[in-house]
PDB file of C-alpha atoms in Angstrom:
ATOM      1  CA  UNK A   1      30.885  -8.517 -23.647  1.00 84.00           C
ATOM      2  CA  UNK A   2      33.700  -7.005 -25.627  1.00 92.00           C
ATOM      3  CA  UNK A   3      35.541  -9.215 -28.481  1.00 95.00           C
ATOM      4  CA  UNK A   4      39.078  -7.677 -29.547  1.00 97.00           C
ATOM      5  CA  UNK A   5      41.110  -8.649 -32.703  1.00 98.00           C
ATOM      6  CA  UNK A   6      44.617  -7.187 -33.506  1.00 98.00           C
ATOM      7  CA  UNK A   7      46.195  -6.921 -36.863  1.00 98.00           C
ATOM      8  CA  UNK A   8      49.173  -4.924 -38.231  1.00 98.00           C
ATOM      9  CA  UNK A   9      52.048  -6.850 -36.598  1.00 98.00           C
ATOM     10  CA  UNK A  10      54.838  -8.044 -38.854  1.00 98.00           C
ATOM     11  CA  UNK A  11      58.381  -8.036 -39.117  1.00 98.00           C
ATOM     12  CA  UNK A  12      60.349  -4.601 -38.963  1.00 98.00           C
ATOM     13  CA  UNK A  13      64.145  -3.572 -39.148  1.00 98.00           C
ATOM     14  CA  UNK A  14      65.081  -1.062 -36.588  1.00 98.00           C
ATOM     15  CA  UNK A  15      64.209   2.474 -36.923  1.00 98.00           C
ATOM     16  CA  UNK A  16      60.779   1.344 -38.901  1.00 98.00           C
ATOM     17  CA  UNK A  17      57.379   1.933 -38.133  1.00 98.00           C
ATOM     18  CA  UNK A  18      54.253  -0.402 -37.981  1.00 98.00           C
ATOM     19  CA  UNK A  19      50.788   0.737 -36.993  1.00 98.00           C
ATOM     20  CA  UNK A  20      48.460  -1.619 -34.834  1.00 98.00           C
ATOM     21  CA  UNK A  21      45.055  -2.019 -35.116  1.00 98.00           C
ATOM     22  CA  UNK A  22      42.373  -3.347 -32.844  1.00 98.00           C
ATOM     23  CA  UNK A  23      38.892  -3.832 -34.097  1.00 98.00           C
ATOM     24  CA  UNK A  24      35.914  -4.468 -31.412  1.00 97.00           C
ATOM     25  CA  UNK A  25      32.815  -5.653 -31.535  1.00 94.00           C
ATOM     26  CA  UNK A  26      29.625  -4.363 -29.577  1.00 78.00           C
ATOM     27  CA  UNK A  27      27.890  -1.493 -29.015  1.00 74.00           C
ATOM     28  CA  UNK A  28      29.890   0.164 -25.944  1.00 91.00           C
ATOM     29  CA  UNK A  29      33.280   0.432 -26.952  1.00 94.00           C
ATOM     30  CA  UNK A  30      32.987   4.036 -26.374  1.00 94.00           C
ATOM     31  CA  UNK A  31      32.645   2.891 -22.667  1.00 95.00           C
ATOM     32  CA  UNK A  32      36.222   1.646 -22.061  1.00 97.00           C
ATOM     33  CA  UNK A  33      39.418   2.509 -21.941  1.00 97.00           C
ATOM     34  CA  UNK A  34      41.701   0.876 -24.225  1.00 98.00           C
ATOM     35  CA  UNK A  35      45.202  -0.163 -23.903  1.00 98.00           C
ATOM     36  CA  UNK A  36      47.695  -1.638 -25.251  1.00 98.00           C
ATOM     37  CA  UNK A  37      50.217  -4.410 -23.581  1.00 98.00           C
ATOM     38  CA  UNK A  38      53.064  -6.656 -24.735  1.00 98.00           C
ATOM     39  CA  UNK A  39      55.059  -9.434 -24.002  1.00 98.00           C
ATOM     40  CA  UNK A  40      58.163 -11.024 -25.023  1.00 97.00           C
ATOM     41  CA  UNK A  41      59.188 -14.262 -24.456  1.00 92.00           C
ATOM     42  CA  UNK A  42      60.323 -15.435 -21.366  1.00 94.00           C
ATOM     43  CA  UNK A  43      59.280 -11.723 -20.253  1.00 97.00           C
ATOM     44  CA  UNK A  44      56.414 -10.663 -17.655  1.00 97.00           C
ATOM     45  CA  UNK A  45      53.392  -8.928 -19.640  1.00 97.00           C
ATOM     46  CA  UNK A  46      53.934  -4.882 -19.608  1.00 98.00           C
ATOM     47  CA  UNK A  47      51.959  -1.935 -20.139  1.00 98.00           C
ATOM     48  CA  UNK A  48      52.618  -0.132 -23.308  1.00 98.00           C
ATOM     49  CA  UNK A  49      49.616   2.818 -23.386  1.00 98.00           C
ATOM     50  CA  UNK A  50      46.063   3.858 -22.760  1.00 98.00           C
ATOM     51  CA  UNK A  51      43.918   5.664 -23.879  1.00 98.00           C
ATOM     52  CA  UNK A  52      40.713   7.436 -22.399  1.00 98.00           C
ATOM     53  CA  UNK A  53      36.989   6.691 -23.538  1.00 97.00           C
ATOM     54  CA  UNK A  54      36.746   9.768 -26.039  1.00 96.00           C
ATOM     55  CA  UNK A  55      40.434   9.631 -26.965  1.00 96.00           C
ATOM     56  CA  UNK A  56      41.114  13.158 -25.314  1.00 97.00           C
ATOM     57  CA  UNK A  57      43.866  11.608 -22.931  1.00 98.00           C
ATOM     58  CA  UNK A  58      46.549   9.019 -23.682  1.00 98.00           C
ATOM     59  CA  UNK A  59      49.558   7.538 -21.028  1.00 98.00           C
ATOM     60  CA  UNK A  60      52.322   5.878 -22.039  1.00 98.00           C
ATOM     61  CA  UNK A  61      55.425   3.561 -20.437  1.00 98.00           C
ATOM     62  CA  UNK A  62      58.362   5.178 -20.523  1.00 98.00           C
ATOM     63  CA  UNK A  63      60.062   2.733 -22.920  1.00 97.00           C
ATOM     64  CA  UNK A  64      57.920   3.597 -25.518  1.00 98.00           C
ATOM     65  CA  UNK A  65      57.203   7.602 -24.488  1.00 98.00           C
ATOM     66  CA  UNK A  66      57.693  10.206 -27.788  1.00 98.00           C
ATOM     67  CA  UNK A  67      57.552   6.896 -30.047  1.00 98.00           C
ATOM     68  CA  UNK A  68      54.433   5.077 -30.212  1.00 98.00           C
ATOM     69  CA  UNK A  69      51.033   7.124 -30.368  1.00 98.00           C
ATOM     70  CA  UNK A  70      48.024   5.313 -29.098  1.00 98.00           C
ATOM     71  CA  UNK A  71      44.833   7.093 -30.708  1.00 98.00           C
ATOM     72  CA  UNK A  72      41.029   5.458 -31.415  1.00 98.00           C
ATOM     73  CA  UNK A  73      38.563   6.217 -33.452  1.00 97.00           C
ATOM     74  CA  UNK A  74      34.986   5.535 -31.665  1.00 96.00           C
ATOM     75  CA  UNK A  75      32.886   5.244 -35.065  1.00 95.00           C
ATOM     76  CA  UNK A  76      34.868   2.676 -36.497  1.00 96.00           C
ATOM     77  CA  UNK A  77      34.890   0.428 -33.133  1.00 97.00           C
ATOM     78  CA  UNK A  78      39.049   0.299 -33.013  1.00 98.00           C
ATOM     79  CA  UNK A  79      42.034   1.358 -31.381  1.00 98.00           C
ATOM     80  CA  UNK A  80      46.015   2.228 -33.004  1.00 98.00           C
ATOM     81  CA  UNK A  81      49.047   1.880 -31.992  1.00 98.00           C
ATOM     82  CA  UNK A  82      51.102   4.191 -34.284  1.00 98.00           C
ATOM     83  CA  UNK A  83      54.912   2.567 -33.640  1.00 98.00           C
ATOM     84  CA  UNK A  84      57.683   4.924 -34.528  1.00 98.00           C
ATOM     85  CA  UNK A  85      61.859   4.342 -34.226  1.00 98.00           C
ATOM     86  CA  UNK A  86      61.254   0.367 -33.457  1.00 98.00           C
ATOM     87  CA  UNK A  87      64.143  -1.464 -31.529  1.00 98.00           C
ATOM     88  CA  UNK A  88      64.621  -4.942 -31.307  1.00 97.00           C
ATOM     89  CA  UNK A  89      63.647  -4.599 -27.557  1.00 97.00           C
ATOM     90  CA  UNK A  90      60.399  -3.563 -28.671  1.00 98.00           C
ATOM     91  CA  UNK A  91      59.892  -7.576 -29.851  1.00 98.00           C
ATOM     92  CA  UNK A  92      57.431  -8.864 -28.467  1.00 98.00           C
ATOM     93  CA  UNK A  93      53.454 -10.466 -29.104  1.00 98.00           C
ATOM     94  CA  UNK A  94      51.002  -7.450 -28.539  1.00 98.00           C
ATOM     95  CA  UNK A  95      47.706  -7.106 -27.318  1.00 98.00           C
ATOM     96  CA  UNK A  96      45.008  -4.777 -26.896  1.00 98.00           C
ATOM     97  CA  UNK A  97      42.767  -4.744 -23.713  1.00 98.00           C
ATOM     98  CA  UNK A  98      39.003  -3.424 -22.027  1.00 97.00           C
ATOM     99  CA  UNK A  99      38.678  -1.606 -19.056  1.00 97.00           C
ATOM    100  CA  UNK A 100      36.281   1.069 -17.495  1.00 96.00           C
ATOM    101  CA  UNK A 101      38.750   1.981 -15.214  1.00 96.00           C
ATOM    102  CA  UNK A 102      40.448   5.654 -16.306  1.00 96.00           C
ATOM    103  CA  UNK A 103      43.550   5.360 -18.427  1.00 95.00           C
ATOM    104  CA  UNK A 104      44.516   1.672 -16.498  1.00 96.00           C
ATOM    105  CA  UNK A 105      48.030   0.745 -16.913  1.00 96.00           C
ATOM    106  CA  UNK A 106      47.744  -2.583 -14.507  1.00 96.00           C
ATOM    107  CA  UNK A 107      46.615  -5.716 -17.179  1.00 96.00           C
ATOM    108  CA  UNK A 108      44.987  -7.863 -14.192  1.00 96.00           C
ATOM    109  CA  UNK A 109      42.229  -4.450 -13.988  1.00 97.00           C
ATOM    110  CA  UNK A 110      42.088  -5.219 -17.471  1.00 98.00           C
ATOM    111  CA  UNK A 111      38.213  -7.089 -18.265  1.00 96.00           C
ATOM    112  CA  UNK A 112      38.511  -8.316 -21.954  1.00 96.00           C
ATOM    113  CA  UNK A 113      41.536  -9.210 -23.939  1.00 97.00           C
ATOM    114  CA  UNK A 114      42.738  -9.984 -27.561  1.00 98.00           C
ATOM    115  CA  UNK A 115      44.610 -12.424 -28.722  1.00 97.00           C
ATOM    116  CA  UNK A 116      47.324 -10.847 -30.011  1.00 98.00           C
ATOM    117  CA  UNK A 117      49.511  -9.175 -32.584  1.00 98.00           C
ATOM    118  CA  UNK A 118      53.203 -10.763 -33.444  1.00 98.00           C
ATOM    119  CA  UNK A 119      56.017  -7.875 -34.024  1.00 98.00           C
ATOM    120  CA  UNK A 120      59.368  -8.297 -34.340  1.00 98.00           C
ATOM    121  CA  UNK A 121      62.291  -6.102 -34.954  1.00 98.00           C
ATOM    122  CA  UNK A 122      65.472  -6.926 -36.662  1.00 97.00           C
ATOM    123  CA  UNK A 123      68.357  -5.122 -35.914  1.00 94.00           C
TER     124      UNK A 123
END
């Protein structure tokens, strides 16, 4: 069992930044791959980025591709989202997610969730 909790949302004008956290408990978070997903209201849940058990590989949605940096640090139990250049697109409630599956960009392979971080971006 794998307990998430997000922190570092807020509100941003455009062109700010705002890093994520996500703190978990337990002993094998070194086991999963993390990601991280948002969505926006009256918007389907997407993929954001991943990252791999020992933080060597990372994938990322286009959308958010040479802006956001998703890094983890094993010892301390928790995973970033660095969030460069916001847009008002980027808007939305985000969460951080489980899974043992490789650098998983699909939320429903996705085995524990958080409940989730609010940012918003002004324009």
């Amino acid at each position: 069992q794998v307990q998430l909790v997000e922190s570092g949302g807020g509100l941003v004008q455009a062109g700010g930044s705002l890093r994520l956290s996500c703190a978990a408990s337990g002993r094998t978070f070194s086991s999963y791959t993390m990601g991280w997903f948002r969505q926006a209201p009256g918007k389907e849940r997407e993929f954001v980025a991943a990252v791999s058990r020992r933080g060597a590989s990372t994938y990322y949605a286009d959308s958010v591709k040479g802006r956001f940096t998703i890094s983890r640090d094993n010892a301390k139990n928790t995973v970033y989202l660095q969030m460069n250049s916001l847009k008002p697109e980027d808007t939305a409630l985000y969460y951080c997610a489980a899974t043992t599956i490789y650098l998983e960009s699909t939320g429903g392979k996705y085995d524990y969730w958080g409940q989730g971080t609010q940012v918003t971006v002004s324009s």
